[in-house]
mmCIF file of C-alpha atoms in Angstrom:
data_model
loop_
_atom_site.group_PDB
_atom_site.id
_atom_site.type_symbol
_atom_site.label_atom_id
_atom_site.label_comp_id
_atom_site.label_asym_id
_atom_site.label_seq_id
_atom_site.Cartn_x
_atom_site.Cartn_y
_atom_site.Cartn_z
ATOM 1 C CA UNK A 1183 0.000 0.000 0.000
ATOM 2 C CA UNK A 1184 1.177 3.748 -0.466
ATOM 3 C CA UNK A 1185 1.354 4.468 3.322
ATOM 4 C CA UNK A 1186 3.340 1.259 4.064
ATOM 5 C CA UNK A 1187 5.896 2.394 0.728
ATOM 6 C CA UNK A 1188 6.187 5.946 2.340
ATOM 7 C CA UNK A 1189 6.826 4.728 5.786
ATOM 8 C CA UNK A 1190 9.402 2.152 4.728
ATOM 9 C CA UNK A 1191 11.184 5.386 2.823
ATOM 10 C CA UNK A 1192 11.164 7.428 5.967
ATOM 11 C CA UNK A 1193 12.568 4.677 7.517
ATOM 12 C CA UNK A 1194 15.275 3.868 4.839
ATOM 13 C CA UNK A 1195 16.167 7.408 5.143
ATOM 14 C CA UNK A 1196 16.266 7.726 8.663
ATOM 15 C CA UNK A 1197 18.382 4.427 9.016
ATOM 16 C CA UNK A 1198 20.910 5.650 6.599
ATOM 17 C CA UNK A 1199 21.538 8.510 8.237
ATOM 18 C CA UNK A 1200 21.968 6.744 11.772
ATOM 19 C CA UNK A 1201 24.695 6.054 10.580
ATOM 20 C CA UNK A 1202 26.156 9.727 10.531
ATOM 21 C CA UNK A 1203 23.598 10.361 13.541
ATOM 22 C CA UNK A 1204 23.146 7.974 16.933
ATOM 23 C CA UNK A 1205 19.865 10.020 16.815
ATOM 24 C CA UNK A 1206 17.407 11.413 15.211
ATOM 25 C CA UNK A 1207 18.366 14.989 15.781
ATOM 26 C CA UNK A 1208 15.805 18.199 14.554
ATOM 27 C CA UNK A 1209 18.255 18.499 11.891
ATOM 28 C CA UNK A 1210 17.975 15.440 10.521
ATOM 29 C CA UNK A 1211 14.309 16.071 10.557
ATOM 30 C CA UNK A 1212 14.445 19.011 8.739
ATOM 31 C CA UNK A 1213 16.251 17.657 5.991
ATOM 32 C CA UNK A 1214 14.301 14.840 5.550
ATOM 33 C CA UNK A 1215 11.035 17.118 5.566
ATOM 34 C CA UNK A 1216 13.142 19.355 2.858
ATOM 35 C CA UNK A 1217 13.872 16.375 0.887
ATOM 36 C CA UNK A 1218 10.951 14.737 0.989
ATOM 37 C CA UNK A 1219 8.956 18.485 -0.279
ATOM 38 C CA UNK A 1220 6.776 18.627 2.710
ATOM 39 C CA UNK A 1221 7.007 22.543 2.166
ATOM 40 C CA UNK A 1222 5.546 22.292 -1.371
ATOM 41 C CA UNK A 1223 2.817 20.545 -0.117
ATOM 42 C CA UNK A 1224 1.512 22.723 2.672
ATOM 43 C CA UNK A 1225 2.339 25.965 0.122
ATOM 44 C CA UNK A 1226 1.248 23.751 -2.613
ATOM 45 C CA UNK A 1227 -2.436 23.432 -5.029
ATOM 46 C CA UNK A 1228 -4.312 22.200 -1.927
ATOM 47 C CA UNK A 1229 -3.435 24.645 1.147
ATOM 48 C CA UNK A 1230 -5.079 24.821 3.704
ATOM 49 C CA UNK A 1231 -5.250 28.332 5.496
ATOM 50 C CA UNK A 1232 -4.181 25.918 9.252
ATOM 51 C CA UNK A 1233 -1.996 24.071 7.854
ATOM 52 C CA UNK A 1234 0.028 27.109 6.878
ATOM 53 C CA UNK A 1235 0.109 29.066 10.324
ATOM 54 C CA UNK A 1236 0.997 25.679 11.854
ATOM 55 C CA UNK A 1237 3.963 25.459 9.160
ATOM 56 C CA UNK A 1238 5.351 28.701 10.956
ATOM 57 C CA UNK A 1239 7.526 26.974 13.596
ATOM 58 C CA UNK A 1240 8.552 24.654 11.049
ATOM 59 C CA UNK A 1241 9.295 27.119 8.823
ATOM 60 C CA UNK A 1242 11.791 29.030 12.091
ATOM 61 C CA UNK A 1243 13.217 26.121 12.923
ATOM 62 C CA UNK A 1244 14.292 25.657 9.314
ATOM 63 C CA UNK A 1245 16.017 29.054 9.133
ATOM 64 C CA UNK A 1246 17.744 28.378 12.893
ATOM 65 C CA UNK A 1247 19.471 25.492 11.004
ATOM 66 C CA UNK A 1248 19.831 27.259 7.804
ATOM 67 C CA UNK A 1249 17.762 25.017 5.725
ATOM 68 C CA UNK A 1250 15.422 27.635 4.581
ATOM 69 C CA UNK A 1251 16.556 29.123 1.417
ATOM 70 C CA UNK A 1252 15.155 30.983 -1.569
ATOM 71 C CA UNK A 1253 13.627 27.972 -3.079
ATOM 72 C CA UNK A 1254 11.320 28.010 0.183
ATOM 73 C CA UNK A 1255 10.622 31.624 -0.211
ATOM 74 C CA UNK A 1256 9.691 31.101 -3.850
ATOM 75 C CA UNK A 1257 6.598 28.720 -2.869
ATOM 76 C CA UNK A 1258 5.737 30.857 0.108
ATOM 77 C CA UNK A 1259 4.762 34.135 -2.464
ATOM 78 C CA UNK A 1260 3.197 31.556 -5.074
ATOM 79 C CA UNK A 1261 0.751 31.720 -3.189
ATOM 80 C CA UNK A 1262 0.040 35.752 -3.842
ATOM 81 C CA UNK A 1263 0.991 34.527 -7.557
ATOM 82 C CA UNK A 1264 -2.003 32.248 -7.683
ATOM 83 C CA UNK A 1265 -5.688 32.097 -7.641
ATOM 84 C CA UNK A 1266 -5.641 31.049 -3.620
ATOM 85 C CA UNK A 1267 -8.487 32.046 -1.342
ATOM 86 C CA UNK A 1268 -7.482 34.797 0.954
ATOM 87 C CA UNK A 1269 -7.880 33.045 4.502
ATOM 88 C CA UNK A 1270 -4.534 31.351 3.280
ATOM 89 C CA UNK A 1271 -3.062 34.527 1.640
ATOM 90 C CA UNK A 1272 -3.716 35.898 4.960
ATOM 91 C CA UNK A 1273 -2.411 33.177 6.475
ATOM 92 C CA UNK A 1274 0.448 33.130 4.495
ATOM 93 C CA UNK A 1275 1.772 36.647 5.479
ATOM 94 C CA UNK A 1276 1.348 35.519 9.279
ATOM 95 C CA UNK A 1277 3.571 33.024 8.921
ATOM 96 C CA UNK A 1278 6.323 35.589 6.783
ATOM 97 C CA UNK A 1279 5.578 37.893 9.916
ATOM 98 C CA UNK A 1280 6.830 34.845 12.070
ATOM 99 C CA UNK A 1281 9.256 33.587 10.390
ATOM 100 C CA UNK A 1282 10.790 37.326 9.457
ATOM 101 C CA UNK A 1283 11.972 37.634 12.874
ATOM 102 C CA UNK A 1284 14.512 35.138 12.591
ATOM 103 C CA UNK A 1285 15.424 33.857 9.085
ATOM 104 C CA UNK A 1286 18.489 35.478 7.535
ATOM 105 C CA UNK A 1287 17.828 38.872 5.964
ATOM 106 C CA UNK A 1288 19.947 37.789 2.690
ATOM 107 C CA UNK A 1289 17.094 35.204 1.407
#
């Protein structure tokens, strides 16, 4: 089934990188939520205005260990490119206010 396939590739991923890590450390869950596009989802054709203020800490604890980069700011304003309801444009300059505060001022 598809939820055993993706578990079994969060696992795989996870278990190679034990071997750098003893632990799954925040970083290591970062990346794999960066690799795995977790961000284009939630910013992605089917938003959800929650989803997105929930993404926030996500989102800061990306830029704390410098994972959030332009590509992340590029699906972020899609969504004031596209046709999207504004409960999640709203919601979607929330989360910039939140995330503002601590991501690097160069991306």
């Amino acid at each position: 089934s598809l939820e055993e396939d993706e578990s079994k590739s969060s696992y795989s991923y996870i278990r190679k990188k034990k071997k750098k890590y003893e632990w799954l450390t925040s970083q290591t869950f970062l990346e794999w939520i960066k690799e795995q596009k977790i961000i284009d989802y939630i910013y992605g054709e089917y938003s959800h205005p929650e989803v997105i203020r929930k993404s926030g800490d996500l989102l800061q604890k990306m830029c704390k260990y410098q994972l959030f980069s332009k590509k992340e700011v590029d699906l972020i304003w899609k969504t004031f490119d596209s046709n999207f309801h504004e409960d999640i444009m709203r919601a979607t300059l929330e989360v910039i206010e939140t995330i503002s505060k601590v991501c690097d001022e160069d991306i």
